[in-house]
Tab-separated table of C-alpha atoms in Angstrom:
chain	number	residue	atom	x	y	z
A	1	UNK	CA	-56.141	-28.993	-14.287
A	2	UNK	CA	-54.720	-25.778	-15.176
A	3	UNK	CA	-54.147	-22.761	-13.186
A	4	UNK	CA	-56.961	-19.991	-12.991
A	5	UNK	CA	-54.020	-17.147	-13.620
A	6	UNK	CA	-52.740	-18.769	-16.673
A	7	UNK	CA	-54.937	-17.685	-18.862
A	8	UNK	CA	-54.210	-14.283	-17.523
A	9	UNK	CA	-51.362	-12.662	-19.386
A	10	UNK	CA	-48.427	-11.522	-17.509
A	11	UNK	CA	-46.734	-8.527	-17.970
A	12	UNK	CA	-43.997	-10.034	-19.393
A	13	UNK	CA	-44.401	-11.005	-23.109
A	14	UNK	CA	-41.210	-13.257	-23.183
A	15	UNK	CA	-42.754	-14.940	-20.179
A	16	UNK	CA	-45.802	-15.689	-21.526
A	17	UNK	CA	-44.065	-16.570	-24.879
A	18	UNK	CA	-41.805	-19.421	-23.681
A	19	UNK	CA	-44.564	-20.876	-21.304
A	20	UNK	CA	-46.737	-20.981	-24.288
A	21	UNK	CA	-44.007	-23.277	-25.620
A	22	UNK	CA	-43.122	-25.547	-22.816
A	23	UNK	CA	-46.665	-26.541	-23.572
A	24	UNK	CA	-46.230	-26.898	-26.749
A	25	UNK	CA	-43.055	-29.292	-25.911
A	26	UNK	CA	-45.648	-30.721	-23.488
A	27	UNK	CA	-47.981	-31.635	-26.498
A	28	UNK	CA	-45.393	-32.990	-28.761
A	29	UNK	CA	-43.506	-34.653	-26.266
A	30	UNK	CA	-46.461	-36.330	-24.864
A	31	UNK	CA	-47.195	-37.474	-28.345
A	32	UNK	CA	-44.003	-38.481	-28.772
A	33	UNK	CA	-43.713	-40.944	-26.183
A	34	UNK	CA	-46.916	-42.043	-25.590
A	35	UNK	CA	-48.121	-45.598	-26.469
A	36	UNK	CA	-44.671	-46.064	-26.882
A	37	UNK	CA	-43.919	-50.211	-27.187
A	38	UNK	CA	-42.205	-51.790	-24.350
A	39	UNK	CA	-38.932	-52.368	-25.876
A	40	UNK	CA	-38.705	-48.711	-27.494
A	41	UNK	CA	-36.878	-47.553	-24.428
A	42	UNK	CA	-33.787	-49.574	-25.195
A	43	UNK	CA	-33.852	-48.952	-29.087
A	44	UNK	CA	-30.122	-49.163	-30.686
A	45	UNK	CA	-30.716	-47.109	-34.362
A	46	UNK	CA	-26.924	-47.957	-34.551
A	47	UNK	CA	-23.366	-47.035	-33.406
A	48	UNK	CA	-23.328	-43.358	-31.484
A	49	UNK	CA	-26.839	-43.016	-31.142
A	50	UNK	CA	-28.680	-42.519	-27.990
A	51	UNK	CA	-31.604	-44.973	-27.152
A	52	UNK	CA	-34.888	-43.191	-26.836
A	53	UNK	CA	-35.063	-44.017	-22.970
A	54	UNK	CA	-31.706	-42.113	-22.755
A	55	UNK	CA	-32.792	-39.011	-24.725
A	56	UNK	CA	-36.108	-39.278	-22.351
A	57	UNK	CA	-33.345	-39.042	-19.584
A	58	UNK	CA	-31.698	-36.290	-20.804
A	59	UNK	CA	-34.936	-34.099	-21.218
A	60	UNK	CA	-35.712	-34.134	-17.562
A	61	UNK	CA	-32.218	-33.257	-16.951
A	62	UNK	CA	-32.571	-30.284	-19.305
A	63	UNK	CA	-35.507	-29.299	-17.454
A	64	UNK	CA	-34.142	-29.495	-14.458
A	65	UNK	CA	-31.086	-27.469	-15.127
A	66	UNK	CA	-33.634	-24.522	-16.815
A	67	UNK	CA	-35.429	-24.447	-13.199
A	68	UNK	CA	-31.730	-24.191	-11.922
A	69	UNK	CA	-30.097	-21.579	-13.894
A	70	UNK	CA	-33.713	-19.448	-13.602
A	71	UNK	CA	-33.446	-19.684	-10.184
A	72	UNK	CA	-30.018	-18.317	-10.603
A	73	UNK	CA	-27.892	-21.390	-9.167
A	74	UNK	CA	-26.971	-23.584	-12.183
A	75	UNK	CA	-26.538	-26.963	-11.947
A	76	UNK	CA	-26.359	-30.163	-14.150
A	77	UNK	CA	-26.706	-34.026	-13.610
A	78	UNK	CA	-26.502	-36.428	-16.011
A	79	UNK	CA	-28.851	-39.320	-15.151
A	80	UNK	CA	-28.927	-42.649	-15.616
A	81	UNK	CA	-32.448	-44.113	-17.578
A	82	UNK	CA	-35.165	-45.098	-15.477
A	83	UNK	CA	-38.106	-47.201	-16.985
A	84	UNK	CA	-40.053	-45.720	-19.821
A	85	UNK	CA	-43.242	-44.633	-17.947
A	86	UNK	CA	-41.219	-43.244	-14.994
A	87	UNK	CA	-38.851	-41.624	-17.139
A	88	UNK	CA	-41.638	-39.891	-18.761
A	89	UNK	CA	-43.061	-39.047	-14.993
A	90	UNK	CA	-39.918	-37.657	-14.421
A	91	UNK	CA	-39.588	-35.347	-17.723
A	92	UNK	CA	-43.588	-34.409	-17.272
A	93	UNK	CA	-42.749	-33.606	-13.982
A	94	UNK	CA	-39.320	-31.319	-14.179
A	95	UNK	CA	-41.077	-29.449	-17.052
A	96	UNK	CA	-44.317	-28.869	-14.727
A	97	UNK	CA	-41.577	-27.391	-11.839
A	98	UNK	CA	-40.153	-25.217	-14.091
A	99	UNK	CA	-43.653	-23.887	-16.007
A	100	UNK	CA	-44.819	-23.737	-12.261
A	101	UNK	CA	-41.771	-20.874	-11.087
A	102	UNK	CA	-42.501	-19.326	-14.737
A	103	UNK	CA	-45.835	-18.537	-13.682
A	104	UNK	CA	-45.144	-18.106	-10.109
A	105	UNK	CA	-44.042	-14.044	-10.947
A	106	UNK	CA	-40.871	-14.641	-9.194
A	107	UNK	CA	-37.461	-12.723	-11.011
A	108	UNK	CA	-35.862	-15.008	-13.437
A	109	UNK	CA	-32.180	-15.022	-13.324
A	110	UNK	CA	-31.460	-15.485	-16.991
A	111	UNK	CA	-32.977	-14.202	-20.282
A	112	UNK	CA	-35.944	-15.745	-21.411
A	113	UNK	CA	-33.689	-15.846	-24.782
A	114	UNK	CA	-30.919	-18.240	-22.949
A	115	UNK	CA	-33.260	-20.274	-21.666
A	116	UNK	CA	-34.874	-20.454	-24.951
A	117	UNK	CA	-32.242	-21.378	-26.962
A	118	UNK	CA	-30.416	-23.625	-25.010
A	119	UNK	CA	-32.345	-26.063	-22.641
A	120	UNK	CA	-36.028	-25.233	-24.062
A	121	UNK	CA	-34.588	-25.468	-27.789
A	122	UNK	CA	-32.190	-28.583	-27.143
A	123	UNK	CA	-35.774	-30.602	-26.070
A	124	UNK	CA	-37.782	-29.759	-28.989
A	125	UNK	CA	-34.507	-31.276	-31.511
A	126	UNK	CA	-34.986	-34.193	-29.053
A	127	UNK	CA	-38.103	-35.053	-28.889
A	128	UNK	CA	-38.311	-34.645	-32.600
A	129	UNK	CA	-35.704	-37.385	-32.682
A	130	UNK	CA	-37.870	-39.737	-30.366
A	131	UNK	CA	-40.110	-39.861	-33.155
A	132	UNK	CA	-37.839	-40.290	-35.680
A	133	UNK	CA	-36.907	-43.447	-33.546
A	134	UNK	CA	-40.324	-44.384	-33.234
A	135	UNK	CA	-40.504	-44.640	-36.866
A	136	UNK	CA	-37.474	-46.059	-37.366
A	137	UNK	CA	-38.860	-48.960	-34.833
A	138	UNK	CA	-41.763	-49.819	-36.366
A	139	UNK	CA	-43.826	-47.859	-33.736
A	140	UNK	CA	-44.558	-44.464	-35.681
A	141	UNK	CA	-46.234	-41.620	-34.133
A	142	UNK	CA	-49.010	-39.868	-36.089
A	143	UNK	CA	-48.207	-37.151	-37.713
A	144	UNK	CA	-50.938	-33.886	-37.370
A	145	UNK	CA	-51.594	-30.158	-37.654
A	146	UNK	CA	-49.936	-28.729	-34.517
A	147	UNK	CA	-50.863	-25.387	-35.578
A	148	UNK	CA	-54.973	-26.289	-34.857
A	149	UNK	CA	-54.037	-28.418	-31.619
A	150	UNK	CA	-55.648	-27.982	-28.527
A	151	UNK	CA	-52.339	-26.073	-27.008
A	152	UNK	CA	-52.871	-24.202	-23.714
A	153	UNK	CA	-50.342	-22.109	-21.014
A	154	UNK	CA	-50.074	-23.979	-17.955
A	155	UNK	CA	-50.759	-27.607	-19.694
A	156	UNK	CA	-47.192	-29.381	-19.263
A	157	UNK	CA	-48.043	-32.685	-17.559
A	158	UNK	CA	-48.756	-35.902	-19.590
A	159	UNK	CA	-52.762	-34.945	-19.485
A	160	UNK	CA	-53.053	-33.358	-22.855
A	161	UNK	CA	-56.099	-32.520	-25.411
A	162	UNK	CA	-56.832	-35.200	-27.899
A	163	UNK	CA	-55.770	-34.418	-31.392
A	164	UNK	CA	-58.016	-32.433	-33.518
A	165	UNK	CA	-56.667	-33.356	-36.761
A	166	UNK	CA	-53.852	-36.221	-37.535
A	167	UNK	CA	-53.267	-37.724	-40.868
């Protein structure tokens, strides 16, 4: 369930702009790894190359750094995989902490822009490679026309509008 104020636009444009995308990184990503087979997690494309359950990993840590460095006290950790689903718990849920401050009015400490292009960009190349993986597996995802899903500010979790038109 979505909160009542965010459908109400902020003052802030840039605000509003990259909360409009961490649901759109909600969407994909929850497209991305849903249904996902069993094994997927541990998926070895080849020499170099993350597994999917380690990319999965390193999006909640990316999400978890954004809430840090907008709070103005930057931090990184580097964690280890958990299972799939709770990986994906844990991704769903640093994204909903950070959309949650976002929204909360309180002063960000960076530009939107930095937090754009590094931690909010650096998850949309990655969960573009999860389904790269997932084809690569045998377990493709669907593709579809993002630009007529059912996006909305303030969805982030793993609860997300069925597709309106995949192909």
């Amino acid at each position: 369930m979505t909160n009542p104020t965010d459908s109400m636009p902020s003052s802030d444009p840039k605000r509003e702009l990259l909360r409009h995308t961490l649901a759109t990184l909600a969407y994909r990503g929850g497209k991305a790894v849903r249904n996902a087979p069993v094994e997927f997690a541990d998926f070895h494309a080849g020499e170099g190359v993350r597994t999917p359950g380690q990319i999965l990993a390193h999006m909640g840590d990316l999400f978890e750094w954004a809430l840090s460095i907008a709070m103005g006290q930057q931090k990184w950790h580097d964690s280890s995989p958990l299972p799939w689903e709770q990986e994906a718990g844990r991704f769903f849920a640093a994204l909903k902490k950070f959309d949650d401050f976002l929204a909360s009015g309180e002063p960000v400490q960076a530009p939107f822009e930095k937090l754009f292009q590094g931690p909010v960009a650096d998850a949309l190349t990655h969960v573009g490679q999860i389904a790269i993986l997932r084809r690569i597996a045998q377990a493709p995802v669907k593709g579809e026309s993002y630009y007529v899903a059912e996006i909305e500010t303030g969805r982030v979790g793993a609860d997300q509008a069925q597709p309106k038109r995949e192909f």
